[in-house]
Amino acid sequence: MRHGVVKAANSRGTAPGTPPRTRILIVGGGYVGMYTALRLQRRLRAGEAEITVVTPEPYMTYQPFLPEAAAGSISPRHVVVPLRRVLDKCRIVIGEAKRIDHAKHTATVTTLATDEEGTGAVEIEYDELVLAPGSVSRTLPVPGLAEYGIGFKTVEEAIGLRNHVIEQMDIASSTRDPALRDAALTFVFVGGGYAGVEALGELEDMARYATRYYHNIKAEDMKWVLVEASDRILPEVGPEMGVYTIRELRRRNIDLRLETRLESCENRVAVLSDGARFPTRTVVWTAGVKPHPVLAASDLPRNERGRLACTAFLTVEGVEHAWAAGDAAAVPDITAAEKGRECAPNAQHAVRQAKALADNLVAALHGEVLTEYAHKYAGSVASLGLHKGVAHIYGRKIKGYPAWFMHRAYHLSRVPTFNRKMRVLAEWTLSGLFKREIVSLGSLEHPRAEFELAAGGGPKAPPPNPAPNPAPNPAPNPPQDSQG
C-alpha cells in the first residue's frame, strides 16, 4: 500500500518460456469500450493479451433507444447489453477511473469494494491504454436546476422520467388545487438536439394516449414546452427537415421557443430569457454534453474543448501506447472538404471508430501498418413519436411514417447482439398488436420505503439537508456556455 493506493494484481505470463501478455486497459464500457473489447477478444490469439475493461456500470446502454424506453415501447432491460456475457474473455472491473498517469502506465480506479475495504483506490498497470469514457451531461449554473432538473442520458433517468410523467398526471387527476394541477401538467424540456426532441416527442405521444384512461384529463390540458438556445433544432437533419420538425411539433400544440434560455427553475417555476414563466414540476435538461472528468485528470494532450487530441489512426497525438475514440476523442475527419474538421461525437462514428481502433491496436502489437479512420457521414434519422419522424440520408429528405420506419430499422440493425435485436423486434411486434402499457412504477426509486415503514412502526422524519458543497475549481478547459 502506498499513499492510499493499492496495486492490482497483474497476470504477466509467469510460466517459463512464456512471453508476458500485453496488458490492455480499456476505460469505459459504452459504444467504443464495448465494441473495441469485443473485436480485440475476437482478433487476438489466446493468451496474447489480458484485456481489462473499467466501467461504472456492468452494461452498455444503447442510448438511441432511451426515448422509446421512456415511452414504454421497449423494456428497459432490452436497451442495455450485459458486458460480462458479451465480453466473456475480458476482465470486467465495475468502477470509476479517477486518474490516468500515462507516463507511469497506471490508472487509479475506485471500485464498489474500495469504500467497503477502506484501503483506498486501486492502481491498475497497463501496456496499452484505450480511453473511451464517453461524456457527461453539461449543466450550467441555473438556479434551481440541481434541485428540480431531470437528466436524460441513462436508462435509469429514462425510466424515472416515465414514472414521473405518469405520476404528475395522477397528481393532476386527484388534486382540487387548480395551480397544482396546472404545474403538474406542464412539462419543460431544455435542449433541441436529438435527446430533447426525441424524448419530448415520445413522452408527449405516450401522455396523450394515456389521457383516455383519465376521466378528468384531456390532451389539451397538458402543456409541453421545448426551449432551445439557438435558432433551429435537430441541426443534424439539415435546415429543411429542422423546419418541418418545428411545424410538426407546433401542430401538436407543443410550445417551441427558439433563441431562448432557461434562466431559473427555482420554486418549481421555469423562468425563460424571453420573460415567460411556467409553474412546472418537470424540467428535463438535455442541453448537451461535455468530456468526462477523467480526461482532465490525465497527463494526455487535450484540445481547447477538453477532448483528447487524436490522429486519424485513433492514437493520442504525440503519445505512444495510448488510443481513444468516441465522445472523448477529437478525431480528424479526413473525408471532409475543409481542413481541420473533426468527426462528430455520435454513435455512427463511435461504433466504426471502435472497430478501426481495435484493428490498429492489433496491427501495432503485430508490427503491421496502421490504417487511417475514414467514414463519410451518411446522415441522420430522428423519431418524433409513434409513426412520426424525420431523416436526412445521403442527401435524401424523408419525413413522416417512412422516416419513423427507417429510424427503427436502422437502430434495430445497430443494437448489439442478435439476442437484443430479436427481443426488441418482438416487443415492437407485440406493441403493434396490443395497447400501450400505462403504469408508473415510482416505487422502484425507493424500493425499501414500504419495508422501512413497516419495520420502523411509522413514517420517519426526513433527514436534514446536507450542507452545500463548496464551488468546484474551474476546469482548465471549460465547456461552451450554451443550452443546446
Coordinates of N, CA, C and O in Angstrom, one line a residue, residues 200 204-205 208 219-220 224 243-256 384-389 400-401:
L200 N -39.0 14.4 -25.8 CA -40.3 15.1 -25.8 C -41.3 14.5 -26.7 O -42.5 14.3 -26.3
E204 N -44.6 12.9 -25.0 CA -45.9 13.6 -25.3 C -46.9 12.7 -26.0 O -48.1 12.7 -25.7
D205 N -46.4 11.8 -26.9 CA -47.2 10.8 -27.6 C -47.8 9.9 -26.5 O -49.0 9.5 -26.6
R208 N -50.3 11.7 -24.2 CA -51.6 12.0 -24.9 C -52.4 10.7 -25.0 O -53.7 10.8 -24.9
A219 N -56.0 15.7 -23.5 CA -54.7 16.0 -24.1 C -54.4 17.5 -24.2 O -53.3 17.9 -23.9
E220 N -55.4 18.3 -24.4 CA -55.2 19.8 -24.5 C -55.0 20.4 -23.1 O -54.6 21.6 -23.1
W224 N -46.7 21.3 -23.1 CA -45.3 20.8 -23.4 C -44.5 21.9 -24.0 O -44.9 22.6 -25.0
V243 N -37.0 22.6 -40.0 CA -38.2 23.5 -40.1 C -39.4 22.6 -40.1 O -40.5 22.9 -39.5
Y244 N -39.4 21.4 -40.8 CA -40.5 20.5 -40.8 C -40.8 20.0 -39.4 O -41.9 19.9 -39.0
T245 N -39.7 19.7 -38.6 CA -39.9 19.3 -37.3 C -40.5 20.3 -36.4 O -41.4 20.0 -35.6
I246 N -40.1 21.6 -36.6 CA -40.8 22.7 -35.9 C -42.3 22.7 -36.2 O -43.1 22.8 -35.2
R247 N -42.6 22.6 -37.4 CA -44.1 22.6 -37.8 C -44.8 21.5 -37.2 O -45.9 21.6 -36.7
E248 N -44.2 20.3 -37.3 CA -44.8 19.1 -36.7 C -45.1 19.2 -35.2 O -46.1 18.8 -34.7
L249 N -44.1 19.7 -34.5 CA -44.2 19.8 -33.1 C -45.3 20.9 -32.7 O -46.1 20.7 -31.8
R250 N -45.3 22.0 -33.4 CA -46.3 23.0 -33.1 C -47.7 22.6 -33.5 O -48.6 23.0 -32.9
R251 N -47.8 21.7 -34.5 CA -49.1 21.2 -34.9 C -49.7 20.4 -33.8 O -50.9 20.3 -33.6
R252 N -48.8 19.8 -32.9 CA -49.2 19.0 -31.8 C -49.3 19.9 -30.5 O -49.4 19.4 -29.4
N253 N -49.4 21.2 -30.7 CA -49.6 22.2 -29.6 C -48.4 22.2 -28.7 O -48.6 22.4 -27.5
I254 N -47.2 21.8 -29.2 CA -46.0 21.9 -28.3 C -45.5 23.3 -28.5 O -45.3 23.8 -29.6
D255 N -45.2 24.0 -27.3 CA -44.7 25.4 -27.3 C -43.2 25.3 -27.5 O -42.5 25.0 -26.6
L256 N -42.8 25.6 -28.7 CA -41.4 25.6 -29.1 C -40.8 27.0 -29.1 O -41.3 27.9 -29.8
L384 N -40.1 11.3 -33.8 CA -40.9 12.3 -33.2 C -42.1 11.8 -32.5 O -43.0 12.5 -32.2
G385 N -42.1 10.5 -32.2 CA -43.2 9.8 -31.6 C -43.6 8.6 -32.5 O -43.0 8.4 -33.5
L386 N -44.7 7.9 -32.1 CA -45.1 6.8 -32.8 C -45.6 7.1 -34.2 O -46.4 8.0 -34.4
H387 N -44.9 6.5 -35.2 CA -45.3 6.7 -36.7 C -44.9 8.1 -37.2 O -45.4 8.5 -38.2
K388 N -44.0 8.8 -36.5 CA -43.6 10.1 -36.9 C -42.1 10.3 -36.8 O -41.5 9.8 -35.8
G389 N -41.5 10.9 -37.8 CA -40.1 11.0 -37.8 C -39.5 11.9 -38.9 O -40.3 12.3 -39.8
G400 N -42.2 11.8 -41.8 CA -43.5 11.1 -41.5 C -43.2 9.6 -41.2 O -42.2 9.2 -40.7
Y401 N -44.1 8.8 -41.7 CA -44.0 7.3 -41.4 C -42.8 6.7 -42.0 O -42.1 5.9 -41.3

